[in-house]
Short mmCIF file of C-alpha atoms and ligand atoms in Angstrom, two decimals:
data_model
loop_
_atom_site.label_atom_id
_atom_site.label_comp_id
_atom_site.label_asym_id
_atom_site.label_seq_id
_atom_site.Cartn_x
_atom_site.Cartn_y
_atom_site.Cartn_z
CA MET A 1 -0.04 -0.02 0.01
CA SER A 2 1.55 3.41 -0.82
CA LYS A 3 1.28 6.33 1.44
CA ILE A 4 -0.06 9.79 0.38
CA GLU A 5 0.47 12.10 3.32
CA ASN A 6 -2.57 13.77 4.81
CA LEU A 7 -4.76 12.25 2.21
CA GLU A 8 -5.13 8.82 3.33
CA LEU A 9 -8.23 6.78 3.75
CA ILE A 10 -9.89 7.53 6.96
CA LYS A 11 -9.50 4.85 9.82
CA GLY A 12 -12.39 2.43 9.88
CA MET A 13 -13.48 3.12 6.64
CA LYS A 14 -12.66 1.50 3.09
CA ASP A 15 -12.92 1.81 -0.55
CA ILE A 16 -14.68 -1.13 -2.31
CA TYR A 17 -13.88 -2.16 -5.70
CA SER A 18 -15.68 -3.76 -8.43
CA GLU A 19 -15.38 -7.37 -7.61
CA GLU A 20 -16.20 -6.92 -3.91
CA LEU A 21 -18.89 -4.35 -4.79
CA CYS A 22 -20.59 -7.17 -6.99
CA GLU A 23 -20.78 -9.02 -4.02
CA TYR A 24 -22.58 -6.09 -1.99
CA ASN A 25 -24.84 -5.62 -5.06
CA THR A 26 -25.78 -9.26 -5.20
CA LEU A 27 -26.55 -9.21 -1.71
CA GLU A 28 -28.65 -6.32 -1.98
CA ALA A 29 -30.38 -7.69 -4.93
CA MET A 30 -31.17 -10.98 -3.15
CA ALA A 31 -32.49 -9.09 -0.27
CA ARG A 32 -34.72 -6.82 -2.46
CA ASN A 33 -36.10 -9.93 -4.08
CA LEU A 34 -37.13 -11.38 -0.92
CA PHE A 35 -38.50 -8.15 0.37
CA SER A 36 -40.75 -7.69 -2.31
CA ARG A 37 -41.96 -11.18 -1.95
CA TYR A 38 -43.08 -10.17 1.45
CA GLY A 39 -44.65 -6.79 0.54
CA TYR A 40 -42.10 -4.32 1.74
CA GLY A 41 -41.57 -1.22 -0.09
CA GLU A 42 -38.19 0.71 -0.39
CA ILE A 43 -37.40 4.05 1.80
CA LYS A 44 -34.38 6.25 1.53
CA THR A 45 -33.85 8.54 4.35
CA PRO A 46 -30.80 11.16 4.43
CA LEU A 47 -27.33 10.26 5.74
CA VAL A 48 -27.48 13.30 7.98
CA GLU A 49 -30.24 13.71 10.79
CA ARG A 50 -30.43 15.57 14.14
CA GLU A 51 -28.60 14.32 17.01
CA SER A 52 -31.71 14.46 19.13
CA LEU A 53 -33.45 11.85 16.95
CA PHE A 54 -31.02 9.23 18.02
CA ALA A 55 -30.73 10.62 21.69
CA ARG A 56 -34.47 9.96 21.89
CA SER A 57 -34.51 6.71 20.23
CA ILE A 58 -31.35 4.60 21.04
CA GLY A 59 -30.72 6.46 24.28
CA GLU A 60 -28.52 9.25 25.77
CA VAL A 61 -26.47 7.03 27.79
CA SER A 62 -26.22 4.19 25.06
CA ASP A 63 -22.52 3.81 23.89
CA ILE A 64 -23.48 5.06 20.32
CA LEU A 65 -24.50 8.42 21.89
CA GLN A 66 -21.90 8.67 24.32
CA LYS A 67 -18.84 7.61 22.31
CA GLN A 68 -19.60 6.98 18.63
CA MET A 69 -21.52 9.88 16.95
CA TYR A 70 -19.91 11.78 13.95
CA LYS A 71 -21.03 15.29 14.51
CA LEU A 72 -21.06 17.84 11.78
CA GLU A 73 -20.30 21.62 11.78
CA ALA A 74 -23.42 23.71 12.04
CA ARG A 75 -24.52 25.55 9.00
CA ASP A 76 -27.39 27.79 10.60
CA GLU A 77 -29.02 28.71 13.87
CA ASP A 78 -31.18 25.58 13.84
CA ASP A 79 -28.27 23.27 13.61
CA LYS A 80 -26.49 25.14 16.44
CA LYS A 81 -29.56 24.41 18.58
CA ASN A 82 -29.90 20.85 17.39
CA PRO A 83 -26.72 19.52 16.07
CA LEU A 84 -26.51 17.33 13.00
CA VAL A 85 -24.95 13.97 12.96
CA LEU A 86 -24.12 11.24 10.36
CA ARG A 87 -26.74 8.52 11.04
CA PRO A 88 -25.55 5.43 13.23
CA GLU A 89 -28.54 3.39 12.29
CA GLY A 90 -31.66 3.32 10.12
CA THR A 91 -34.68 2.56 12.51
CA ALA A 92 -35.10 6.15 14.05
CA PRO A 93 -34.89 7.88 10.71
CA VAL A 94 -37.43 5.55 9.18
CA VAL A 95 -39.83 6.21 12.12
CA ARG A 96 -39.28 9.92 11.70
CA ALA A 97 -40.16 9.92 8.23
CA TYR A 98 -43.18 7.84 8.82
CA LEU A 99 -44.48 10.62 11.41
CA GLN A 100 -43.38 13.39 9.28
CA SER A 101 -45.01 12.20 6.14
CA GLY A 102 -48.44 12.00 7.80
CA LEU A 103 -48.37 8.01 7.23
CA ALA A 104 -48.82 7.70 11.04
CA ASN A 105 -52.32 9.52 10.82
CA GLN A 106 -53.59 6.69 8.52
CA ASP A 107 -54.59 3.48 9.96
CA ASN A 108 -52.36 1.33 7.56
CA LEU A 109 -49.80 -1.05 8.44
CA CYS A 110 -46.48 0.20 6.88
CA LYS A 111 -43.65 -2.18 5.68
CA PHE A 112 -40.41 -0.56 4.64
CA PHE A 113 -37.00 -1.76 3.66
CA TYR A 114 -33.85 0.37 3.25
CA THR A 115 -30.19 -0.07 2.35
CA GLY A 116 -27.23 2.25 2.83
CA ALA A 117 -24.17 3.27 4.77
CA MET A 118 -24.23 3.89 8.48
CA PHE A 119 -21.46 5.66 10.71
CA ARG A 120 -20.27 4.74 14.19
CA GLY A 121 -16.91 6.14 15.52
CA GLU A 122 -16.17 2.62 16.92
CA LYS A 123 -12.56 1.06 17.54
CA PRO A 124 -12.11 -0.71 14.17
CA GLN A 125 -11.66 -4.26 14.29
CA ALA A 126 -12.74 -7.31 12.28
CA GLY A 127 -16.37 -7.04 11.76
CA ARG A 128 -16.59 -3.59 13.33
CA SER A 129 -16.10 -0.46 11.24
CA ARG A 130 -16.57 3.24 11.25
CA GLN A 131 -18.51 3.12 8.06
CA PHE A 132 -20.72 0.10 7.23
CA HIS A 133 -23.67 -0.87 5.35
CA GLN A 134 -27.01 -2.03 6.58
CA ILE A 135 -30.00 -3.70 4.87
CA GLY A 136 -33.05 -3.49 7.01
CA ILE A 137 -36.74 -3.62 7.37
CA GLU A 138 -39.19 -2.17 9.59
CA VAL A 139 -42.85 -3.01 10.13
CA ILE A 140 -44.75 -0.11 11.56
CA GLY A 141 -48.46 -0.23 12.95
CA THR A 142 -49.21 -3.62 14.46
CA ASP A 143 -48.93 -5.22 17.95
CA SER A 144 -49.46 -8.72 16.31
CA LYS A 145 -47.05 -11.54 17.21
CA TYR A 146 -47.29 -12.36 13.78
CA ALA A 147 -45.15 -9.32 12.60
CA ASP A 148 -42.54 -10.69 15.05
CA ILE A 149 -42.66 -13.96 13.39
CA GLU A 150 -42.74 -12.55 10.00
CA VAL A 151 -39.60 -10.51 10.57
CA ILE A 152 -37.68 -13.43 12.15
CA ASN A 153 -38.74 -15.68 9.47
CA LEU A 154 -37.90 -13.33 6.69
CA LEU A 155 -34.34 -12.75 8.23
CA TRP A 156 -33.90 -16.53 8.45
CA ASN A 157 -34.96 -17.16 4.88
CA LEU A 158 -32.51 -14.29 3.69
CA ALA A 159 -29.69 -16.22 5.48
CA LEU A 160 -30.76 -19.49 3.82
CA SER A 161 -31.12 -17.82 0.26
CA LEU A 162 -27.63 -16.35 0.69
CA GLY A 163 -26.24 -19.88 1.51
CA LEU A 164 -25.23 -19.56 5.02
CA THR A 165 -25.34 -22.65 7.05
CA ASN A 166 -23.43 -22.02 10.23
CA CYS A 167 -25.85 -19.67 11.84
CA PHE A 168 -28.82 -19.36 14.20
CA VAL A 169 -31.23 -16.89 15.55
CA LYS A 170 -30.70 -16.01 19.18
CA ILE A 171 -33.83 -14.81 20.57
CA ASN A 172 -35.02 -13.36 24.01
CA ASN A 173 -38.03 -11.65 25.54
CA ILE A 174 -37.70 -8.45 27.56
CA GLY A 175 -41.36 -8.03 28.00
CA CYS A 176 -43.63 -4.99 28.21
CA LYS A 177 -42.69 -1.58 29.94
CA ASN A 178 -43.92 -2.81 33.32
CA ASP A 179 -41.98 -6.03 32.98
CA ARG A 180 -38.91 -4.00 31.93
CA LEU A 181 -38.98 -1.82 35.05
CA LYS A 182 -39.49 -4.94 37.10
CA ILE A 183 -36.34 -6.57 35.50
CA GLU A 184 -34.38 -3.31 36.07
CA GLU A 185 -35.14 -3.14 39.67
CA PHE A 186 -34.40 -6.77 40.00
CA ILE A 187 -30.93 -6.35 38.56
CA LYS A 188 -30.16 -3.36 40.49
CA GLU A 189 -31.02 -5.05 43.79
CA LYS A 190 -29.42 -8.32 42.98
CA ALA A 191 -26.34 -6.96 41.30
CA SER A 192 -25.68 -4.33 44.06
CA VAL A 193 -24.76 -7.34 46.24
CA PHE A 194 -22.10 -8.27 43.78
CA ALA A 195 -21.12 -4.86 42.57
CA SER A 196 -17.64 -4.80 43.65
CA GLY A 197 -16.98 -7.83 41.63
CA LEU A 198 -18.21 -6.39 38.40
CA CYS A 199 -16.38 -4.33 36.01
CA GLN A 200 -16.15 -0.66 36.25
CA ASP A 201 -18.45 -0.42 33.07
CA CYS A 202 -21.14 -2.53 34.79
CA GLN A 203 -21.04 -0.50 37.77
CA ARG A 204 -21.83 2.59 35.72
CA ARG A 205 -24.38 0.72 33.84
CA LEU A 206 -26.17 -0.20 37.01
CA LYS A 207 -26.86 3.41 37.67
CA THR A 208 -27.78 4.42 33.97
CA SER A 209 -29.11 1.53 32.23
CA PRO A 210 -29.12 -1.64 34.49
CA LEU A 211 -30.34 -3.95 31.56
CA ARG A 212 -27.05 -3.63 29.74
CA VAL A 213 -25.37 -5.33 32.65
CA LEU A 214 -26.50 -8.51 31.01
CA ASP A 215 -24.73 -7.57 27.98
CA CYS A 216 -21.24 -7.27 29.42
CA LYS A 217 -18.51 -9.38 27.49
CA ASN A 218 -16.27 -9.44 30.63
CA GLU A 219 -15.84 -13.18 31.56
CA ASN A 220 -16.10 -12.36 35.32
CA CYS A 221 -19.26 -10.35 34.86
CA ILE A 222 -20.65 -12.90 32.67
CA SER A 223 -20.33 -15.61 35.07
CA ILE A 224 -21.73 -13.58 38.18
CA ILE A 225 -24.60 -12.36 36.06
CA LYS A 226 -25.53 -15.64 34.32
CA GLN A 227 -25.74 -17.45 37.80
CA LYS A 228 -27.21 -14.79 39.87
CA ILE A 229 -29.47 -12.78 37.53
CA GLY A 230 -30.08 -14.00 34.18
CA GLN A 231 -31.96 -17.35 34.88
CA LYS A 232 -34.39 -15.51 36.93
CA ILE A 233 -35.55 -13.09 34.45
CA PRO A 234 -38.19 -15.26 32.54
CA GLU A 235 -39.99 -15.42 35.95
CA LEU A 236 -40.40 -11.70 36.13
CA LEU A 237 -42.49 -11.41 32.92
CA CYS A 238 -46.19 -11.02 33.13
CA ASP A 239 -48.26 -13.90 31.91
CA GLU A 240 -49.51 -12.09 28.74
CA CYS A 241 -45.82 -11.39 27.56
CA SER A 242 -44.82 -14.88 28.54
CA GLN A 243 -47.51 -16.58 26.66
CA ARG A 244 -46.87 -14.33 23.69
CA PHE A 245 -43.30 -15.19 23.58
CA LYS A 246 -44.16 -18.90 23.80
CA GLU A 247 -46.50 -18.69 20.93
CA ILE A 248 -43.87 -16.85 18.78
CA LYS A 249 -41.37 -19.68 19.56
CA GLY A 250 -43.99 -22.31 18.62
CA ASN A 251 -44.54 -20.58 15.22
CA LEU A 252 -40.77 -20.34 14.39
CA GLU A 253 -40.36 -23.96 15.23
CA VAL A 254 -43.23 -24.82 12.71
CA LEU A 255 -41.66 -22.50 10.05
CA GLY A 256 -38.28 -24.18 10.63
CA VAL A 257 -36.20 -21.38 11.80
CA ASN A 258 -33.20 -22.56 13.76
CA TYR A 259 -33.26 -20.30 16.95
CA LYS A 260 -31.91 -20.60 20.41
CA GLU A 261 -33.36 -18.85 23.45
CA ASP A 262 -30.82 -16.70 25.56
CA ASN A 263 -32.15 -15.09 28.84
CA LEU A 264 -29.04 -12.83 28.72
CA LEU A 265 -29.45 -11.20 25.38
CA VAL A 266 -30.06 -7.63 25.54
CA ARG A 267 -29.52 -5.00 22.76
CA GLY A 268 -27.29 -1.90 22.88
CA LEU A 269 -30.09 0.43 21.74
CA ASP A 270 -32.84 1.56 24.27
CA TYR A 271 -35.84 1.48 22.08
CA TYR A 272 -36.56 -2.34 22.12
CA THR A 273 -39.55 -4.18 23.99
CA HIS A 274 -40.75 -7.69 23.96
CA THR A 275 -39.05 -9.92 21.32
CA ILE A 276 -35.29 -9.13 20.64
CA PHE A 277 -33.14 -11.32 18.43
CA GLU A 278 -29.79 -11.47 16.68
CA LEU A 279 -28.73 -13.66 13.89
CA VAL A 280 -25.50 -15.11 14.92
CA HIS A 281 -22.64 -16.70 12.80
CA THR A 282 -20.73 -19.22 14.76
CA GLY A 283 -17.51 -18.67 12.57
CA LEU A 284 -17.12 -14.72 13.41
CA GLY A 285 -15.62 -14.49 16.88
CA SER A 286 -16.47 -11.53 19.12
CA GLN A 287 -18.61 -9.52 16.36
CA ASN A 288 -20.80 -12.65 15.59
CA ALA A 289 -24.27 -10.83 15.03
CA ILE A 290 -24.76 -10.63 11.29
CA ALA A 291 -28.12 -9.00 11.88
CA ALA A 292 -30.18 -7.78 14.78
CA GLY A 293 -33.47 -6.40 15.73
CA GLY A 294 -36.75 -6.72 17.51
CA ARG A 295 -39.84 -4.95 18.46
CA TYR A 296 -39.90 -1.29 19.54
CA ASP A 297 -43.36 -0.56 20.45
CA GLU A 298 -42.73 2.75 22.26
CA LEU A 299 -40.66 4.66 19.78
CA VAL A 300 -43.35 6.28 17.85
CA GLU A 301 -44.91 7.58 21.07
CA LYS A 302 -41.42 8.77 22.13
CA PHE A 303 -41.43 10.76 18.96
CA GLY A 304 -44.71 12.42 19.75
CA GLY A 305 -47.15 10.09 17.92
CA HIS A 306 -49.92 7.64 19.03
CA HIS A 307 -49.08 4.15 19.89
CA LYS A 308 -47.98 2.05 17.04
CA GLY A 309 -46.57 -1.39 17.39
CA CYS A 310 -43.15 -1.89 15.43
CA CYS A 311 -40.62 -4.50 14.80
CA GLY A 312 -37.78 -4.81 12.37
CA PHE A 313 -34.03 -5.83 11.89
CA ALA A 314 -30.90 -4.65 10.16
CA LEU A 315 -28.44 -7.00 8.42
CA GLY A 316 -24.77 -5.86 8.41
CA VAL A 317 -23.53 -6.26 4.83
CA GLU A 318 -19.71 -6.36 5.63
CA ARG A 319 -20.41 -8.97 8.46
CA THR A 320 -22.58 -10.99 6.14
CA LEU A 321 -19.75 -11.15 3.59
CA LEU A 322 -17.24 -11.96 6.10
CA ALA A 323 -19.50 -14.98 7.35
CA LEU A 324 -19.87 -16.20 3.77
CA GLU A 325 -16.22 -15.78 3.42
CA LYS A 326 -15.78 -18.05 6.54
CA GLU A 327 -17.90 -20.88 4.98
CA ASN A 328 -15.87 -20.33 1.79
CA LYS A 329 -18.68 -18.87 -0.18
CA LYS A 330 -18.90 -16.06 -2.44
CA LEU A 331 -21.89 -14.31 -3.91
CA THR A 332 -21.43 -14.37 -7.53
CA ALA A 333 -24.46 -13.31 -9.49
CA VAL A 334 -24.33 -14.21 -13.10
CA ASP A 335 -26.74 -11.21 -13.56
CA PHE A 336 -24.17 -8.82 -12.31
CA LYS A 337 -20.99 -10.18 -13.47
CA LYS A 338 -21.39 -10.61 -17.22
CA LYS A 339 -18.77 -11.96 -19.45
CA GLU A 340 -16.47 -9.24 -20.52
CA VAL A 341 -14.92 -8.61 -23.88
CA PHE A 342 -11.70 -6.64 -24.40
CA VAL A 343 -11.09 -4.95 -27.86
CA LEU A 344 -7.19 -4.73 -28.70
CA ALA A 345 -5.48 -2.87 -31.25
CA SER A 346 -2.07 -4.14 -32.71
CA ALA A 347 -0.90 -0.54 -33.44
CA SER A 348 -2.24 2.97 -32.90
CA VAL A 349 -3.39 3.57 -36.31
CA PHE A 350 -5.97 0.81 -35.75
CA TYR A 351 -7.19 2.35 -32.60
CA ASP A 352 -9.92 4.61 -34.14
CA LYS A 353 -11.61 1.29 -35.50
CA ALA A 354 -11.08 -0.74 -32.36
CA PHE A 355 -12.48 2.07 -30.09
CA ASN A 356 -15.57 2.21 -32.56
CA ILE A 357 -15.87 -1.56 -32.15
CA ALA A 358 -15.94 -1.22 -28.36
CA MET A 359 -18.53 1.35 -28.48
CA ASN A 360 -20.83 -0.63 -30.81
CA LEU A 361 -20.60 -3.71 -28.56
CA ARG A 362 -21.60 -1.62 -25.62
CA LYS A 363 -24.53 -0.21 -27.66
CA ASN A 364 -25.52 -3.97 -28.24
CA GLU A 365 -25.43 -4.52 -24.32
CA ILE A 366 -22.23 -6.50 -24.48
CA ASN A 367 -19.59 -5.69 -21.78
CA ALA A 368 -16.77 -4.33 -23.60
CA GLN A 369 -13.55 -3.02 -22.56
CA ILE A 370 -10.77 -1.02 -24.42
CA ILE A 371 -7.49 0.14 -22.81
CA LEU A 372 -7.73 3.90 -23.03
CA ASP A 373 -4.15 4.13 -24.27
CA GLU A 374 -3.19 3.77 -27.81
CA LYS A 375 0.50 3.77 -27.17
CA LYS A 376 0.23 0.48 -25.30
CA SER A 377 1.87 -2.58 -27.13
CA LEU A 378 -0.43 -5.47 -28.05
CA LYS A 379 1.42 -7.59 -25.64
CA ALA A 380 0.72 -5.18 -22.74
CA GLN A 381 -3.19 -4.92 -23.83
CA MET A 382 -3.29 -8.73 -23.84
CA ARG A 383 -1.58 -8.87 -20.35
CA GLN A 384 -4.28 -6.64 -19.03
CA ALA A 385 -7.12 -8.44 -20.66
CA ASP A 386 -5.82 -11.57 -19.07
CA LYS A 387 -5.48 -9.86 -15.64
CA LYS A 388 -8.99 -8.72 -15.86
CA LYS A 389 -10.22 -12.24 -16.78
CA ALA A 390 -11.68 -11.27 -19.87
CA ALA A 391 -13.80 -13.92 -21.44
CA PHE A 392 -13.04 -13.07 -25.01
CA VAL A 393 -10.65 -10.69 -26.86
CA VAL A 394 -11.24 -9.02 -30.20
CA ILE A 395 -7.98 -8.10 -31.86
CA LEU A 396 -7.65 -5.77 -34.72
CA GLY A 397 -4.31 -6.07 -36.59
CA GLU A 398 -3.06 -5.01 -39.94
CA GLU A 399 -4.15 -8.04 -41.79
CA GLU A 400 -7.57 -8.09 -40.05
CA SER A 401 -8.08 -4.51 -40.87
CA LYS A 402 -7.32 -4.93 -44.64
CA ASN A 403 -10.06 -7.70 -44.79
CA GLU A 404 -12.49 -5.70 -42.43
CA GLU A 405 -12.16 -8.69 -39.90
CA VAL A 406 -11.25 -9.16 -36.37
CA LEU A 407 -9.54 -12.01 -34.75
CA LEU A 408 -11.85 -13.24 -31.91
CA LYS A 409 -10.36 -15.40 -29.32
CA ASP A 410 -12.23 -17.43 -26.49
CA MET A 411 -9.79 -17.06 -23.59
CA ALA A 412 -11.06 -20.16 -21.75
CA SER A 413 -10.64 -22.54 -24.68
CA GLY A 414 -8.06 -20.68 -26.59
CA LYS A 415 -9.98 -21.01 -29.68
CA GLU A 416 -9.58 -18.32 -32.32
CA GLN A 417 -11.70 -17.37 -35.41
CA ARG A 418 -11.76 -14.55 -37.76
CA VAL A 419 -15.09 -12.51 -37.99
CA ALA A 420 -16.29 -9.69 -40.30
CA TYR A 421 -16.75 -6.42 -38.55
CA ASN A 422 -20.46 -6.56 -39.30
CA ALA A 423 -20.92 -9.97 -37.58
CA ILE A 424 -18.88 -9.40 -34.43
CA THR A 425 -21.78 -8.48 -32.33
CA LYS A 426 -23.92 -11.61 -33.54
CA GLU A 427 -21.08 -13.91 -32.89
CA LEU A 428 -20.19 -12.66 -29.44
CA LYS A 429 -23.85 -12.69 -28.43
CA LYS A 430 -23.94 -16.41 -29.40
CA LEU A 431 -20.79 -17.27 -27.58
CA ILE A 432 -21.65 -15.33 -24.27
CA LYS A 433 -24.82 -17.33 -24.18
CA GLU A 434 -23.15 -20.71 -24.36
P1 LIG B 1 -27.40 -3.05 15.52
O1 LIG B 1 -27.36 -4.30 16.23
O2 LIG B 1 -26.82 -1.75 15.95
O3 LIG B 1 -28.86 -2.76 15.24
O4 LIG B 1 -26.89 -3.39 13.97
C1 LIG B 1 -27.43 -4.32 13.31
C2 LIG B 1 -26.29 -4.88 12.49
O5 LIG B 1 -25.45 -3.96 11.81
C3 LIG B 1 -25.24 -5.73 13.48
O6 LIG B 1 -25.80 -7.02 13.61
C4 LIG B 1 -23.97 -5.72 12.41
O7 LIG B 1 -24.13 -6.67 11.42
C5 LIG B 1 -24.01 -4.27 11.80
N1 LIG B 1 -23.13 -3.41 12.50
C6 LIG B 1 -23.53 -2.53 13.48
N2 LIG B 1 -22.58 -1.92 13.83
C7 LIG B 1 -21.37 -2.15 12.95
C8 LIG B 1 -20.17 -1.59 12.84
N3 LIG B 1 -19.49 -0.72 13.56
N4 LIG B 1 -19.40 -2.19 11.74
C9 LIG B 1 -19.93 -3.30 10.95
N5 LIG B 1 -21.15 -3.50 11.08
C10 LIG B 1 -21.91 -3.27 12.03
C11 LIG B 1 -29.47 -1.60 14.69
O8 LIG B 1 -28.86 -0.75 13.90
C12 LIG B 1 -30.97 -1.56 14.82
N6 LIG B 1 -31.35 -0.47 13.86
C13 LIG B 1 -31.61 -2.78 14.00
C14 LIG B 1 -33.15 -2.79 13.92
C15 LIG B 1 -33.96 -2.53 12.90
N7 LIG B 1 -33.90 -3.03 15.09
C16 LIG B 1 -35.17 -2.92 14.74
N8 LIG B 1 -35.07 -2.42 13.48
#
């Protein structure tokens, strides 16, 4: 890698080139395909939102708000009062859009999907970057357990359609608002006995957001919390919430979703209620959640609307591709990576003609490349075509030019044939199809 002083790529971000982008696009196309089968419509929200949107949804004391927000310079008085940030996630913006557009005033169920970049100033490590991409869905306007079931089933089917095998859905129930208050009180009371044995972060969490103690990755905290607190939590849930969760699990079983219940699962974002889940990949180490989501029934009210039950998930594109790599799988969509033709000229005098041939192939929907340097030798052009894995090369030399022909070479078989100018498109179309 070369160094370019003061102009380098920002830590935790990356440039993505065509081969990898092809995988991103394929993943997105497969997800879109599935989403439309389930009746989800696309929404695009801006990359920039007000910080208060996330403070009120994710939570003031969440790690994201406290440590990871990318703040932007104020452009006017409004921005000074209410700072702008790069979005760290997609749920709050979708709910904002839903309320602002007036959709919330209609009695409709809304089903959205979105794709795009998110920004969190985290410490970069494998599976954790500062700019990453999510593909997500949000169902807004229903309390029905069938929404939870549909959302989890859709995520599971997406994983299956991508060819992932070493994964499962980790699932938990954090109950209704009253249950959550009960759980938090319970954690505070029980954990205070062991507080001195807990890590500094957990001691702070006990005061600000006790549920997060369950999410601590410190081995010592896990052992204390698992034994003394975690196992008791299901007993604190009200009958209605317990029954609801039981029915959801029953349906997931019938649908063949590979799920595992985990009483210690909590999420780093404050807006969740009832069902929460993660799609976990067993080959990914500590950052093993490819996707995550759950129900968030209080968010619309927190933003000033009437009660609307909501549920959704977001899948991390980079982590999903990493998981596929761990399984030695690559997303190669034939639709995206079409066979490519390289047009070469043996000398600069033939370049005009070669250029026109390439242009004509493109006009006829054939992926054609021509090296934009008429001084390059034929050998160098051929090397480039080889490196780029061209399926065919079309060579224009002196003799071919005299006869108004080209030499067409199939790079896989090595077979060569002379083809008249006016038959190149037809012949290539035939070969590409084979
Ligand atoms: P989240 O768990 O913060 O949830 O993120 C969802 C997924 O985004 C993660 O499982 C992971 O794959 C990916 N992800 C998160 N942070 C990073 C990072 N720093 N680098 C790479 N990938 C990352 C949400 O964002 C919620 N909005 C999900 C949701 C939708 N809940 C309801 N609806």
